[in-house]
Coordinates of C-alpha atoms in Angstrom, one line a residue:
M1 CA 38.4 -31.1 74.7
Q2 CA 37.9 -34.8 75.1
V3 CA 34.4 -35.1 76.5
E4 CA 32.1 -38.1 76.5
L5 CA 28.4 -37.5 76.5
E6 CA 27.0 -40.0 79.0
T7 CA 23.6 -40.2 77.4
W8 CA 20.9 -42.7 76.4
P9 CA 22.3 -44.4 73.3
S10 CA 20.1 -43.6 70.2
V11 CA 21.8 -46.4 68.3
R12 CA 20.5 -45.9 64.8
R13 CA 21.3 -42.1 64.9
C14 CA 24.7 -42.8 66.4
A15 CA 25.5 -45.2 63.7
V16 CA 24.6 -42.7 60.9
T17 CA 25.8 -39.4 62.3
G18 CA 28.3 -40.4 65.0
V19 CA 26.8 -38.2 67.6
L20 CA 27.1 -38.7 70.5
G21 CA 17.3 -53.3 82.1
L22 CA 6.2 -59.3 87.7
T23 CA 4.7 -58.3 90.9
L24 CA 2.1 -55.7 91.3
L25 CA 2.9 -53.6 94.3
G26 CA -0.3 -52.2 95.8
L27 CA 1.5 -49.7 98.1
G28 CA 3.4 -46.6 97.2
L29 CA 2.1 -46.4 93.6
P30 CA 0.8 -43.1 92.1
G31 CA -2.9 -42.5 91.9
T32 CA -3.6 -43.9 95.4
G33 CA -4.9 -40.6 96.8
P34 CA -4.6 -36.9 96.4
P35 CA -1.0 -35.6 96.5
R36 CA 0.0 -33.5 99.5
A37 CA 1.5 -30.1 99.1
S38 CA 5.3 -29.9 99.2
A39 CA 7.2 -27.1 100.9
R40 CA 8.8 -26.2 97.6
D41 CA 5.4 -26.0 95.8
T42 CA 4.7 -22.6 97.2
G43 CA 6.4 -19.3 97.5
P44 CA 5.9 -15.6 96.6
G45 CA 6.0 -15.0 92.8
L46 CA 5.8 -18.7 91.7
A47 CA 2.1 -18.9 91.0
R48 CA 2.4 -17.3 87.6
F49 CA 4.7 -20.1 86.5
Y50 CA 2.7 -22.9 87.9
D51 CA -0.6 -21.6 86.4
Q52 CA 0.6 -21.6 82.8
R53 CA -0.5 -23.9 80.0
I54 CA 1.5 -25.1 77.0
A55 CA 0.6 -24.0 73.5
W56 CA 1.5 -26.9 71.3
S57 CA 2.2 -26.6 67.6
S58 CA 4.1 -28.5 64.8
C59 CA 7.8 -28.5 65.3
E60 CA 9.8 -26.4 62.9
G61 CA 12.8 -27.9 61.0
L62 CA 13.4 -30.3 58.1
E63 CA 14.4 -33.2 60.4
M64 CA 11.4 -33.0 62.6
P65 CA 8.7 -35.7 62.3
K66 CA 5.3 -34.4 61.2
D67 CA 3.5 -35.9 64.3
L68 CA 6.0 -34.4 66.8
Q69 CA 4.6 -31.3 68.5
C70 CA 6.7 -28.5 70.1
G71 CA 6.0 -26.0 72.9
K72 CA 7.6 -24.2 75.8
V73 CA 7.2 -23.2 79.4
T74 CA 8.5 -20.1 81.1
V75 CA 10.6 -20.5 84.3
P76 CA 12.3 -18.1 86.7
L77 CA 16.0 -17.6 85.9
D78 CA 16.6 -17.5 89.6
Y79 CA 14.1 -19.3 91.8
A80 CA 15.3 -17.3 94.8
H81 CA 14.0 -14.2 92.9
P82 CA 11.0 -15.4 90.9
G83 CA 9.9 -11.9 90.2
G84 CA 13.0 -11.2 88.2
K85 CA 14.2 -12.4 84.8
T86 CA 12.8 -15.5 83.2
L87 CA 13.7 -17.9 80.4
D88 CA 11.8 -20.3 78.1
V89 CA 12.4 -24.1 78.2
A90 CA 11.8 -25.9 74.9
L91 CA 9.4 -29.0 75.0
A92 CA 8.4 -31.6 72.5
R93 CA 5.8 -34.4 72.6
Y94 CA 4.2 -37.3 70.8
R95 CA 0.4 -37.4 71.6
A96 CA -1.1 -40.4 73.3
T97 CA -2.9 -42.8 70.9
G98 CA -4.7 -44.9 73.5
D99 CA -6.7 -43.9 76.6
P100 CA -4.5 -41.0 77.9
Q101 CA -3.5 -41.2 81.6
G102 CA -1.3 -38.1 81.5
S103 CA 2.2 -37.5 80.4
V104 CA 5.6 -39.3 80.9
L105 CA 8.6 -37.0 80.9
L106 CA 11.9 -38.2 79.3
N107 CA 15.4 -37.1 79.9
F108 CA 18.0 -38.8 77.7
G109 CA 21.1 -37.9 79.7
G110 CA 24.3 -36.0 79.0
P111 CA 24.2 -33.6 80.6
G112 CA 24.1 -31.4 77.7
G113 CA 22.0 -33.3 75.2
S114 CA 19.0 -31.8 73.5
G115 CA 15.9 -33.8 74.5
V116 CA 13.9 -32.4 71.7
N117 CA 16.4 -33.5 69.1
E118 CA 16.8 -36.9 70.7
L119 CA 13.0 -37.6 70.7
A120 CA 12.8 -36.4 67.1
A121 CA 15.6 -38.9 66.1
G122 CA 14.8 -41.8 68.3
G123 CA 11.1 -41.5 69.1
K124 CA 10.2 -44.9 67.7
E125 CA 11.7 -46.5 70.8
F126 CA 9.0 -44.9 72.9
M127 CA 5.9 -45.3 70.7
H128 CA 4.5 -48.1 72.9
L129 CA 4.3 -45.6 75.8
T130 CA 1.9 -43.5 73.7
N131 CA -0.7 -46.3 74.4
G132 CA -1.2 -44.5 77.8
Y133 CA 0.8 -41.3 77.8
D134 CA 1.7 -38.2 76.0
V135 CA 5.5 -38.8 75.6
V136 CA 7.2 -35.5 76.5
T137 CA 10.8 -34.3 76.6
F138 CA 12.6 -31.0 76.9
D139 CA 15.9 -29.1 76.5
P140 CA 17.1 -28.4 80.0
R141 CA 18.1 -24.8 80.8
G142 CA 21.4 -24.0 79.2
V143 CA 20.9 -26.7 76.6
G144 CA 19.7 -26.7 73.0
R145 CA 17.1 -24.0 72.4
S146 CA 16.7 -23.2 76.2
S147 CA 19.2 -20.3 76.6
P148 CA 22.2 -22.4 75.4
V149 CA 25.5 -21.9 77.1
T150 CA 28.7 -21.6 75.1
C151 CA 32.4 -20.9 75.7
G152 CA 32.8 -19.2 72.3
P153 CA 36.4 -19.1 71.1
A154 CA 37.5 -20.6 74.5
S155 CA 36.2 -24.0 73.4
L156 CA 39.3 -24.5 71.2
K157 CA 41.5 -23.3 74.1
I158 CA 40.0 -25.9 76.4
M159 CA 40.6 -28.6 73.7
E160 CA 44.2 -27.5 73.3
A161 CA 44.8 -27.3 77.1
T162 CA 43.3 -30.8 77.9
G163 CA 43.8 -32.7 74.6
S164 CA 47.5 -33.5 74.9
D165 CA 50.1 -34.6 77.4
E166 CA 50.7 -31.0 78.2
A167 CA 48.5 -31.3 81.4
A168 CA 51.0 -33.7 82.8
A169 CA 54.2 -31.9 81.7
E170 CA 53.1 -28.3 82.5
P171 CA 50.0 -28.5 84.8
A172 CA 50.3 -25.0 86.2
D173 CA 50.2 -23.5 82.7
V174 CA 47.3 -25.6 81.7
L175 CA 45.4 -24.6 84.9
N176 CA 46.0 -20.9 84.2
R177 CA 44.6 -21.4 80.7
L178 CA 41.6 -23.3 82.0
R179 CA 40.9 -20.5 84.5
D180 CA 41.0 -17.9 81.7
A181 CA 38.7 -20.1 79.6
A182 CA 36.2 -20.4 82.4
D183 CA 36.0 -16.6 82.5
E184 CA 35.3 -16.6 78.7
C185 CA 32.6 -19.2 79.2
A186 CA 30.9 -17.0 81.7
K187 CA 31.1 -14.0 79.4
Y188 CA 29.7 -15.8 76.4
S189 CA 27.0 -17.8 78.2
G190 CA 25.4 -14.8 79.9
P191 CA 23.1 -14.7 82.9
V192 CA 21.9 -18.4 82.6
L193 CA 25.3 -19.8 83.6
P194 CA 25.1 -19.1 87.4
H195 CA 21.6 -20.7 87.4
I196 CA 22.4 -23.8 85.4
G197 CA 22.6 -27.3 87.1
T198 CA 20.4 -30.2 88.2
V199 CA 18.8 -28.5 91.2
D200 CA 17.3 -25.7 89.0
A201 CA 16.5 -28.1 86.2
A202 CA 14.5 -30.3 88.6
R203 CA 12.5 -27.3 89.7
D204 CA 11.8 -26.5 86.1
M205 CA 10.4 -30.1 85.8
E206 CA 7.9 -29.2 88.5
V207 CA 6.8 -26.2 86.4
M208 CA 6.4 -28.6 83.4
R209 CA 4.4 -31.1 85.5
R210 CA 1.9 -28.4 86.4
A211 CA 1.8 -27.0 82.9
L212 CA 1.1 -30.5 81.6
G213 CA -1.8 -30.8 84.0
D214 CA -0.5 -34.0 85.7
D215 CA -1.1 -34.7 89.4
R216 CA 2.2 -36.4 89.7
L217 CA 5.4 -36.7 87.6
N218 CA 5.8 -39.8 85.6
Y219 CA 9.4 -40.0 84.4
L220 CA 11.9 -42.0 82.5
G221 CA 15.5 -40.8 82.8
F222 CA 18.7 -42.2 81.4
S223 CA 22.3 -41.8 82.7
Y224 CA 22.6 -38.2 83.9
G225 CA 18.7 -38.2 83.7
T226 CA 18.7 -40.5 86.7
R227 CA 20.5 -37.9 88.7
L228 CA 17.9 -35.3 87.6
G229 CA 15.1 -37.7 88.5
A230 CA 16.5 -38.4 92.0
V231 CA 17.0 -34.7 92.7
Y232 CA 13.4 -34.0 91.6
A233 CA 12.2 -36.8 94.0
A234 CA 14.2 -35.3 96.9
Q235 CA 12.7 -31.8 96.2
F236 CA 9.1 -32.9 95.5
P237 CA 8.6 -36.3 97.2
D238 CA 4.9 -36.1 97.2
R239 CA 4.7 -35.4 93.5
V240 CA 6.6 -38.5 92.3
G241 CA 4.5 -40.8 90.1
R242 CA 5.9 -43.7 88.2
M243 CA 9.6 -43.0 88.0
V244 CA 12.3 -45.1 86.1
L245 CA 16.0 -44.5 86.4
D246 CA 18.0 -46.4 83.8
G247 CA 21.8 -46.3 83.8
V248 CA 22.0 -45.0 87.3
D249 CA 24.4 -42.2 88.1
T250 CA 26.3 -41.7 91.3
L251 CA 25.0 -39.1 93.8
T252 CA 28.1 -39.0 96.0
E253 CA 31.4 -39.7 94.1
P254 CA 33.6 -36.7 93.2
L255 CA 34.5 -36.1 89.6
T256 CA 37.9 -37.7 90.1
E257 CA 36.3 -41.0 91.2
Q258 CA 33.7 -40.7 88.4
G259 CA 36.5 -40.5 85.9
L260 CA 38.1 -43.6 87.3
A261 CA 34.8 -45.4 87.3
G262 CA 34.4 -44.4 83.6
A263 CA 37.9 -45.7 82.7
R264 CA 37.3 -49.0 84.4
G265 CA 33.8 -49.4 82.9
Q266 CA 35.1 -48.7 79.4
Q267 CA 38.0 -51.1 79.8
T268 CA 35.6 -53.8 80.9
A269 CA 33.4 -53.1 77.9
L270 CA 36.4 -53.2 75.6
D271 CA 37.5 -56.5 77.1
N272 CA 34.0 -57.9 76.6
F273 CA 33.9 -56.7 73.0
L274 CA 37.3 -58.3 72.3
D275 CA 36.2 -61.6 73.8
W276 CA 33.3 -61.5 71.3
C277 CA 35.4 -60.2 68.4
V278 CA 38.1 -62.9 68.5
R279 CA 35.5 -65.6 68.1
D280 CA 34.8 -64.2 64.6
V281 CA 37.3 -65.1 61.8
A282 CA 36.9 -61.6 60.5
C283 CA 38.2 -60.0 63.7
P284 CA 41.1 -57.7 62.6
L285 CA 42.8 -58.1 66.0
G286 CA 43.4 -61.9 65.8
R287 CA 41.8 -64.9 67.5
D288 CA 43.3 -64.6 71.0
A289 CA 41.7 -62.1 73.4
R290 CA 44.9 -61.3 75.3
N291 CA 46.8 -60.6 72.1
A292 CA 43.9 -58.5 70.9
R293 CA 44.1 -56.3 74.0
D294 CA 47.8 -55.8 73.5
E295 CA 47.1 -55.0 69.8
V296 CA 44.7 -52.3 70.8
E297 CA 47.2 -50.7 73.1
R298 CA 49.9 -50.8 70.4
L299 CA 47.5 -49.3 67.9
V300 CA 46.7 -46.4 70.2
A301 CA 50.4 -45.7 70.8
S302 CA 51.3 -46.0 67.2
L303 CA 48.6 -43.5 66.1
D304 CA 49.6 -41.1 68.8
S305 CA 53.2 -41.2 67.4
E306 CA 52.2 -41.2 63.8
P307 CA 48.6 -40.1 63.1
V308 CA 46.9 -41.1 59.8
P309 CA 45.3 -38.5 57.6
T310 CA 41.6 -38.2 57.3
G311 CA 39.2 -37.0 54.6
F312 CA 38.6 -33.8 56.6
G313 CA 42.2 -32.8 56.7
E314 CA 42.7 -33.4 60.4
P315 CA 45.0 -36.2 61.6
F316 CA 43.4 -39.2 63.3
T317 CA 45.4 -39.9 66.5
G318 CA 45.4 -42.6 69.1
Q319 CA 43.3 -40.5 71.4
D320 CA 40.8 -40.1 68.5
L321 CA 40.7 -43.9 68.3
V322 CA 40.1 -44.2 72.0
G323 CA 37.2 -41.7 71.8
A324 CA 35.6 -43.5 68.9
V325 CA 35.9 -46.9 70.4
G326 CA 34.5 -45.6 73.7
Q327 CA 31.4 -44.2 71.9
A328 CA 30.9 -47.5 70.0
L329 CA 31.0 -49.4 73.3
Y330 CA 28.0 -47.5 74.6
S331 CA 25.8 -50.0 72.7
Q332 CA 26.3 -53.7 72.2
E333 CA 24.2 -53.3 69.0
L334 CA 27.2 -51.4 67.6
W335 CA 29.8 -54.2 68.1
P336 CA 29.6 -55.6 64.5
S337 CA 30.0 -52.1 63.1
L338 CA 33.0 -51.4 65.4
E339 CA 34.6 -54.6 64.2
R340 CA 34.3 -53.6 60.6
A341 CA 35.5 -50.1 61.3
L342 CA 38.6 -51.4 63.1
A343 CA 39.3 -53.7 60.1
Q344 CA 39.2 -50.7 57.9
L345 CA 41.8 -49.0 60.0
V346 CA 44.1 -52.0 60.6
E347 CA 44.0 -53.4 57.1
N348 CA 43.7 -50.3 55.0
G349 CA 44.8 -47.4 57.2
D350 CA 41.4 -45.9 56.7
P351 CA 39.9 -44.3 59.9
S352 CA 36.6 -43.2 58.3
G353 CA 34.5 -45.9 59.8
L354 CA 35.8 -45.0 63.3
Q355 CA 35.2 -41.4 62.6
G356 CA 31.5 -42.3 62.4
F357 CA 31.6 -43.0 66.1
S358 CA 33.6 -40.0 67.2
S359 CA 32.0 -37.3 69.3
G360 CA 33.8 -35.5 72.1
G361 CA 37.2 -35.1 70.3
V362 CA 35.9 -33.6 67.1
T363 CA 36.8 -30.1 66.1
F364 CA 33.9 -27.8 65.4
P365 CA 33.9 -24.4 63.8
V366 CA 33.8 -21.6 66.3
R367 CA 31.6 -18.6 65.5
E368 CA 30.4 -15.6 67.5
P369 CA 27.4 -17.0 69.5
V370 CA 24.0 -15.5 68.7
R371 CA 22.3 -14.2 71.9
T372 CA 19.0 -15.8 72.9
A373 CA 16.0 -13.6 71.8
D374 CA 14.7 -11.2 74.3
R375 CA 10.9 -11.5 74.5
G376 CA 10.6 -7.8 75.3
D377 CA 9.5 -8.4 78.9
G378 CA 12.9 -9.0 80.4
G379 CA 12.7 -12.7 79.7
A380 CA 14.8 -14.9 77.3
G381 CA 12.8 -16.6 74.6
L382 CA 13.8 -19.8 72.8
T383 CA 16.9 -19.8 70.6
A384 CA 16.4 -20.7 67.0
E385 CA 17.8 -24.1 66.1
E386 CA 20.3 -22.7 63.6
D387 CA 21.6 -20.3 66.3
V388 CA 22.4 -22.9 68.9
P389 CA 26.2 -22.6 69.4
M390 CA 28.3 -25.5 68.0
D391 CA 30.0 -26.1 71.3
N392 CA 26.8 -26.1 73.4
L393 CA 26.9 -29.8 74.2
P394 CA 30.4 -29.9 75.8
A395 CA 29.9 -26.4 77.2
A396 CA 26.7 -27.5 78.9
L397 CA 28.2 -30.8 80.1
M398 CA 31.0 -28.9 81.8
A399 CA 28.7 -26.3 83.3
I400 CA 26.1 -28.7 84.7
N401 CA 28.6 -31.2 86.1
C402 CA 30.5 -28.4 87.7
A403 CA 27.4 -26.8 89.1
D404 CA 26.6 -30.2 90.8
D405 CA 30.0 -30.7 92.3
P406 CA 31.2 -28.8 95.4
D407 CA 34.8 -29.8 95.2
R408 CA 37.3 -27.2 94.1
P409 CA 40.9 -28.3 94.7
T410 CA 43.5 -25.6 94.5
A411 CA 46.1 -25.5 91.8
K412 CA 48.7 -26.7 94.3
E413 CA 46.4 -29.6 95.3
I414 CA 45.9 -30.6 91.7
T415 CA 49.5 -30.5 90.6
G416 CA 50.6 -32.3 93.8
S417 CA 48.2 -35.2 93.1
L418 CA 48.4 -35.4 89.3
D419 CA 51.2 -38.1 89.1
R420 CA 49.4 -40.3 91.6
L421 CA 46.1 -39.8 89.8
R422 CA 47.7 -40.6 86.5
A423 CA 49.0 -43.9 87.8
R424 CA 45.5 -44.7 89.2
Y425 CA 43.9 -43.9 85.9
E426 CA 46.4 -45.9 83.8
E427 CA 46.0 -48.8 86.2
A428 CA 42.2 -48.6 85.8
S429 CA 42.5 -48.7 82.0
P430 CA 45.7 -48.7 79.9
V431 CA 43.5 -47.6 77.0
F432 CA 41.0 -45.2 78.4
G433 CA 42.9 -43.9 81.5
R434 CA 44.7 -41.0 79.8
Y435 CA 41.5 -40.1 77.9
R436 CA 39.5 -39.8 81.2
L437 CA 42.1 -38.0 83.3
T438 CA 41.0 -34.6 82.0
Q439 CA 37.9 -35.1 84.2
V440 CA 40.1 -34.0 87.1
L441 CA 40.6 -30.6 85.6
M442 CA 37.3 -29.7 84.1
C443 CA 35.9 -27.5 86.9
Y444 CA 39.1 -25.6 87.7
G445 CA 38.4 -21.8 87.6
R446 CA 34.7 -22.2 87.9
A447 CA 32.5 -21.2 90.9
K448 CA 32.0 -23.9 93.5
G449 CA 29.0 -26.1 92.9
T450 CA 26.1 -27.1 95.1
D451 CA 26.4 -29.7 97.9
Y452 CA 22.7 -30.5 97.6
V453 CA 23.1 -33.6 95.4
R454 CA 25.8 -35.1 97.6
D455 CA 24.3 -34.2 101.0
D456 CA 20.5 -34.1 100.6
V457 CA 19.4 -36.6 98.0
K458 CA 18.9 -39.6 100.2
D459 CA 16.4 -41.5 102.4
L460 CA 13.4 -40.6 100.2
D461 CA 9.7 -40.9 101.2
T462 CA 8.2 -41.3 97.7
A463 CA 6.3 -43.8 95.6
K464 CA 8.2 -46.8 94.4
M465 CA 10.7 -46.2 91.7
L466 CA 12.5 -48.6 89.3
L467 CA 16.3 -48.5 89.0
V468 CA 17.8 -50.3 86.1
G469 CA 21.5 -51.2 86.2
T470 CA 23.4 -52.9 83.4
R471 CA 26.3 -55.2 84.3
G472 CA 28.4 -54.3 81.2
D473 CA 27.6 -50.6 81.3
P474 CA 30.8 -48.6 80.3
A475 CA 29.6 -45.3 81.7
T476 CA 27.5 -45.9 84.8
P477 CA 28.8 -49.0 86.5
Y478 CA 26.3 -51.4 88.1
R479 CA 27.6 -50.7 91.6
W480 CA 26.3 -47.2 91.2
T481 CA 22.8 -48.7 90.8
T482 CA 23.0 -50.6 94.1
Q483 CA 24.7 -47.8 95.9
T484 CA 22.1 -45.2 94.8
A485 CA 19.3 -47.6 95.6
E486 CA 20.6 -48.0 99.1
R487 CA 21.0 -44.3 99.4
L488 CA 17.5 -43.5 98.1
G489 CA 16.1 -46.0 100.6
S490 CA 12.8 -48.1 100.6
P491 CA 11.3 -46.6 97.4
A492 CA 14.1 -48.0 95.2
V493 CA 13.4 -51.3 93.3
V494 CA 16.5 -52.6 91.4
L495 CA 16.3 -54.5 88.0
D496 CA 19.6 -56.2 87.3
N497 CA 20.3 -56.3 83.5
H498 CA 23.0 -58.9 82.6
G499 CA 23.8 -57.2 79.3
E500 CA 26.3 -54.9 77.6
G501 CA 26.2 -51.2 76.7
H502 CA 25.0 -48.0 78.3
T503 CA 21.5 -48.3 79.8
G504 CA 19.1 -51.2 79.2
Y505 CA 15.9 -49.8 77.7
A506 CA 17.1 -49.5 74.1
S507 CA 19.2 -52.7 74.0
S508 CA 17.2 -55.3 76.1
L509 CA 13.7 -56.4 75.1
C510 CA 13.3 -57.7 78.7
V511 CA 14.2 -54.4 80.2
H512 CA 12.0 -52.6 77.7
R513 CA 9.0 -54.7 78.6
K514 CA 9.5 -54.3 82.4
V515 CA 9.9 -50.6 82.2
D516 CA 6.8 -50.2 80.0
D517 CA 4.8 -52.5 82.2
F518 CA 5.6 -50.3 85.2
L519 CA 5.0 -47.0 83.5
L520 CA 1.8 -48.0 81.8
Y521 CA 0.3 -50.4 84.3
G522 CA 2.1 -49.8 87.6
T523 CA 3.5 -53.4 87.5
L524 CA 6.9 -53.6 89.2
P525 CA 9.3 -56.5 89.0
P526 CA 10.5 -57.9 92.3
D527 CA 13.5 -56.0 93.8
G528 CA 16.7 -57.7 92.6
S529 CA 15.1 -59.5 89.6
S530 CA 17.1 -59.7 86.5
C531 CA 17.1 -59.7 82.7
G532 CA 19.5 -62.0 80.7
P533 CA 22.1 -61.0 78.1
E534 CA 21.2 -60.6 74.4
D535 CA 23.3 -61.5 71.4
P536 CA 24.6 -58.3 69.7
A537 CA 24.4 -60.0 66.3
N538 CA 20.7 -60.7 66.7
S539 CA 19.6 -57.9 68.8
E540 CA 17.0 -55.5 67.4
G541 CA 17.2 -53.0 70.2
G542 CA 14.3 -52.2 72.5
S543 CA 11.5 -51.8 70.0
G544 CA 9.3 -54.6 71.3

């Protein structure tokens, strides 16, 4: 299955492993008075979850930093029946080194990415925040060690059904296979699957806030994490502290329109990369940007017709190239590496450099998933790291996105609109359109999702929050930032990052400083202020 994990780009880790944007506002800031009780704070059976405290200890695992601590909170499987089954949610933190003022909770996006693993790999980006906070993250329910979902052997069936032109040629057959695969996903994922999604994950964050001992939730969310933050703010408006949403997700567009936006965004990012590349004598695509764009299209078509062999025994196709380039475009800091990898392919027929960027299209071994440990009290404990299913990331991405989307077109509606949609996708991007078209199919056969995100997350009455939009973002277009800000209402303050890549905190020193100033000191930039572009050849990321 061709899946893109829309997540905060941990650039250094991505380059090695190929995984997967000042005025002090005195009103509306946290700490200006005691928080009022929210209607969702109370309810029969919830007190035992809100009263817990976290037992922190060293994180287990060879790749875990020695100063990273791990813990967990227990949450209801079903908030409508808090006296029923429970599950554990995995947490990790770096302790505050300065005068502590509580915690800041991070979500790196996805959906489907493990926050614990992301913080372990890219924690250096957030060390400045430890001047005032414990920096905390988590694996959302259904992700990583928190009762991970899986499709088991059906993962390969989904790949086969959506990874070729078969969806266009035989859509009815593909839909039948996807419906069968959805049944298998439900079977292998177990009881957590009907209770996965952003609404429940946001309620889990309220349990975390209380367990951390914070009066309000201070939060930094990237990409999908902005959706999660906005949903929390709608559910618990009086508990919102200093909240930053970077790489702002849409709250209203259906998956078909999200896929189109992604195709357009990636095409724009590719065009910007090629404009940069052709100014370098080493660019393998020539010195003229128009010709370079044509050459990329020819290269994709050629590899789809005649794939080249790889060191892993699998052929490297044009769609593999599209997926790899799409991942590399998530960070402007990776442009020089992408240029070199393309040169390897064009000049030597060697796709190994591009494989370093590949994610969603890779083939992973399928094994019988190991069930989450039962604590003996009817609750699901944390899953051991080595037992997290190999397909958890794409399985969770599908499950959460579908749980958040109420649209379920019929097979007749899908097949009747597929030709028109294909034309729109190819017009949006001759390179990425076909790759993103599978977004249309991903929820077929699954239960209808909630309408809460689309209908109720709006007109907030919360503390001020900072929304960062990046002009060259290939995954979350800048217009989503302004549209979401208008939807959220008066609390939203927009920072316009005139840069490239997905999100701004890791790639722009200007964005990094403004976000840290708000989180640490409550200093907000004026609404509509901006950060300028940075040179990818000289950028050091957001470590300042």
